[in-house]
């Protein structure tokens, strides 16, 4: 099997602020050109899942200080949902090979001030463009200075989507509304669970749908699977299914022609 590559964009909430936590209000969400990438390749038949994060110090997954809650939550629950949606023969065949997963985010997700200073470059956009893509940050993921473009949501969504594509649980995630809705629902659940709360969800929504006018989903939708320590896979699969009663609203929106938005650190 060849490599599976999926990316998801970052976000900027142009209007809405904390009001979008209330379903009576909407927010204007803009998808950015900065993206998080996930690449999945078959393993060496060892049944191991190996995560490669070349931008950051290589993690020792047995070290509590170096574990990434978002990645672990996505792997655990996405694989359970996938196993419940495809044949056991297909799932076993792919999972027994093991997985090599590579993850990297655009430079814009992280502050590049130290990189520029170390290279004796001025703090300008020209200098930023001169940096190599996916600059090594030389620190742990939890210690890096973020720029607020929604790296955790983009990471979560790209990993969820890559797993579902790799296991052939979805086929046309780019243009099939139901399949993209499935990715959205699973990503929302994993992101909320990793954070320990049900947020507004606009960052995951942007990672899935790009720029749009956003009205949040009712937090009660995820309550049955957020409060239980041992989530029933049947209940979880039902809730993330595209036909379940999610009430978020997505209205397409795009910037006018020749209009560009620039975010400065």
XYZ file of C-alpha atoms in Angstrom:
265
model
C 0.000 0.000 0.000
C 1.294 3.469 -0.880
C 1.479 6.377 1.548
C -1.707 8.061 2.758
C -1.316 11.834 3.095
C -3.957 14.122 4.612
C -3.683 17.758 5.664
C -5.996 20.117 7.551
C -5.867 23.926 7.750
C -5.483 26.222 10.711
C -8.079 28.851 11.625
C -8.746 32.436 12.559
C -11.999 33.478 14.242
C -12.683 36.807 12.582
C -15.887 37.602 14.486
C -17.764 35.850 17.277
C -15.382 35.715 20.220
C -16.758 33.947 23.278
C -20.302 34.508 21.999
C -20.037 31.456 19.741
C -20.148 29.297 22.867
C -23.857 30.242 22.836
C -25.925 28.677 20.035
C -27.855 31.940 19.689
C -24.797 33.496 18.029
C -22.626 32.786 15.018
C -18.953 33.269 14.253
C -17.065 33.996 11.049
C -14.285 31.405 10.752
C -11.476 31.715 8.216
C -9.369 28.731 7.160
C -5.671 29.576 6.733
C -3.037 28.537 4.210
C -1.074 26.986 7.093
C -1.778 23.281 7.358
C -0.957 20.263 9.534
C 0.083 17.113 7.663
C -0.234 13.425 8.538
C 1.418 10.680 6.486
C 0.682 7.005 7.174
C 2.707 4.112 5.769
C 2.520 0.373 6.461
C 4.800 -0.915 9.192
C 7.177 -3.891 9.185
C 4.582 -6.509 10.195
C 5.357 -5.935 13.876
C 1.871 -4.618 14.818
C 3.581 -1.524 16.239
C 2.267 1.998 15.788
C 5.248 4.339 15.551
C 4.812 8.113 15.622
C 7.448 10.273 13.922
C 7.464 13.992 14.803
C 10.630 15.321 13.146
C 9.907 18.965 14.088
C 10.171 18.183 17.779
C 12.496 16.244 20.024
C 11.865 12.554 19.388
C 9.307 11.519 22.008
C 9.764 8.601 24.362
C 6.175 7.400 24.659
C 6.920 5.731 27.984
C 7.831 9.116 29.476
C 4.747 10.867 30.916
C 6.269 14.291 30.265
C 6.611 13.540 26.558
C 3.231 11.971 25.819
C 0.809 13.794 23.546
C -2.790 13.516 24.725
C -4.283 14.532 21.370
C -2.385 11.900 19.376
C -3.077 9.145 21.907
C -6.794 10.002 22.126
C -7.177 10.018 18.342
C -5.368 6.691 17.921
C -7.315 4.923 20.659
C -10.814 6.022 19.712
C -10.459 6.352 15.936
C -9.181 2.798 15.642
C -12.086 1.545 17.799
C -14.611 3.344 15.589
C -12.921 2.164 12.385
C -12.873 -1.445 13.626
C -16.605 -1.137 14.242
C -17.291 0.136 10.703
C -15.199 -2.159 8.472
C -14.754 -5.921 8.274
C -12.602 -7.502 10.963
C -10.566 -9.210 8.240
C -9.591 -5.909 6.598
C -8.891 -4.227 9.936
C -6.749 -7.098 11.236
C -4.827 -7.290 7.973
C -3.816 -3.617 8.131
C -3.294 -3.275 11.884
C -1.076 -6.377 12.085
C 1.325 -4.774 9.621
C 1.744 -1.889 12.019
C 1.673 1.805 11.200
C 4.376 4.382 10.609
C 2.802 7.799 11.179
C 4.631 11.022 10.332
C 3.240 14.379 11.522
C 4.360 17.941 10.843
C 2.805 21.402 10.902
C 3.484 24.513 8.846
C 5.990 26.936 10.355
C 3.225 29.492 10.928
C 1.704 27.395 13.722
C 4.745 28.092 15.892
C 6.730 31.198 16.772
C 9.843 31.443 14.592
C 11.450 34.332 16.491
C 14.191 32.155 17.981
C 14.883 30.538 14.604
C 15.356 33.942 12.994
C 17.538 35.207 15.834
C 19.745 32.094 15.679
C 20.191 32.660 11.941
C 20.882 36.384 12.462
C 17.921 37.262 10.264
C 15.678 40.289 10.808
C 12.117 39.750 12.049
C 10.440 40.226 8.659
C 8.110 38.286 6.384
C 10.966 37.957 3.894
C 13.027 36.164 6.537
C 10.104 33.880 7.380
C 9.786 32.855 3.730
C 13.489 32.007 3.699
C 13.089 29.352 6.409
C 12.910 25.728 5.371
C 9.424 24.159 5.609
C 8.599 22.377 8.865
C 11.452 23.935 10.845
C 12.700 21.854 13.753
C 11.548 23.535 16.953
C 14.200 21.969 19.229
C 11.809 21.458 22.112
C 8.930 19.260 23.201
C 5.551 19.869 21.597
C 3.971 20.970 24.883
C 6.707 23.589 25.416
C 6.662 25.291 22.028
C 5.284 28.822 21.657
C 2.174 28.655 19.452
C 0.721 31.455 17.329
C -2.950 30.637 17.919
C -3.816 29.173 14.516
C -5.320 26.007 16.007
C -2.474 23.520 15.686
C -4.066 20.952 18.025
C -7.321 20.973 16.032
C -5.495 20.729 12.689
C -3.290 17.939 14.067
C -6.316 16.053 15.415
C -8.325 16.389 12.203
C -5.478 15.450 9.867
C -4.686 12.344 11.944
C -8.331 11.259 12.200
C -8.865 11.718 8.460
C -5.605 9.950 7.555
C -6.544 6.912 9.668
C -10.016 6.678 8.141
C -8.609 6.975 4.619
C -5.780 4.503 5.288
C -8.187 1.865 6.599
C -10.536 2.553 3.657
C -13.311 3.522 6.034
C -13.908 6.607 3.884
C -13.259 7.043 0.186
C -14.075 10.531 -1.022
C -13.403 12.628 2.059
C -12.734 15.690 -0.113
C -16.119 15.849 -1.819
C -18.469 13.484 -0.001
C -20.463 15.423 2.617
C -21.326 12.360 4.713
C -17.741 11.161 4.870
C -16.464 14.610 5.748
C -19.178 14.868 8.407
C -17.956 11.590 9.890
C -14.410 13.001 10.071
C -15.798 16.163 11.678
C -17.781 14.292 14.329
C -14.926 11.958 15.279
C -12.446 14.845 15.376
C -14.761 16.937 17.567
C -15.135 14.077 20.035
C -11.398 13.301 20.181
C -10.444 16.959 20.529
C -12.996 17.559 23.295
C -11.942 14.401 25.137
C -8.257 15.323 24.939
C -9.028 18.819 26.259
C -11.288 17.463 28.987
C -14.202 19.698 28.015
C -16.659 20.414 25.204
C -15.516 23.676 23.653
C -17.163 25.695 20.896
C -15.694 23.413 18.218
C -15.045 26.151 15.659
C -11.373 25.187 15.273
C -12.176 21.580 14.323
C -14.974 22.863 12.096
C -12.499 25.084 10.237
C -10.038 22.186 9.913
C -12.771 20.147 8.199
C -14.826 22.719 6.267
C -12.454 25.656 5.760
C -13.893 29.201 5.839
C -17.560 29.483 6.846
C -20.155 31.060 9.099
C -20.304 28.784 12.148
C -23.006 27.971 14.666
C -21.880 25.497 17.285
C -23.368 22.082 18.108
C -25.244 21.479 21.353
C -22.761 20.306 24.040
C -25.301 17.706 25.196
C -24.585 15.679 22.060
C -21.218 14.538 23.432
C -22.186 14.293 27.089
C -22.987 10.529 26.968
C -19.429 9.762 25.821
C -17.576 12.520 27.679
C -18.650 11.602 31.209
C -18.028 7.857 31.008
C -14.543 6.485 31.684
C -15.252 3.349 29.646
C -17.020 4.572 26.533
C -19.275 2.007 24.869
C -18.050 1.634 21.282
C -21.620 1.070 20.122
C -22.791 4.326 21.719
C -19.752 6.217 20.431
C -20.174 4.866 16.893
C -23.815 5.920 16.935
C -23.040 9.461 18.102
C -20.279 10.134 15.536
C -22.300 8.660 12.666
C -23.109 11.278 9.976
C -26.834 10.557 10.352
C -26.854 11.324 14.086
C -28.629 14.471 15.325
C -25.722 16.945 15.311
C -27.163 20.476 15.092
C -24.119 22.547 14.134
C -24.663 24.849 11.163
C -22.114 25.506 8.416
C -22.761 28.314 5.927
C -20.133 28.648 3.167
C -18.132 31.875 3.120
C -15.085 33.101 1.248
C -12.983 36.252 1.232
C -13.749 38.598 -1.678
C -11.541 38.371 -4.817
C -8.082 39.941 -4.404
C -8.716 40.264 -0.657
C -5.998 38.737 1.549
C -5.794 38.337 5.296
C -2.381 38.457 6.970
C -1.772 37.496 10.589
C 1.276 39.062 12.239
C 2.994 37.753 15.366
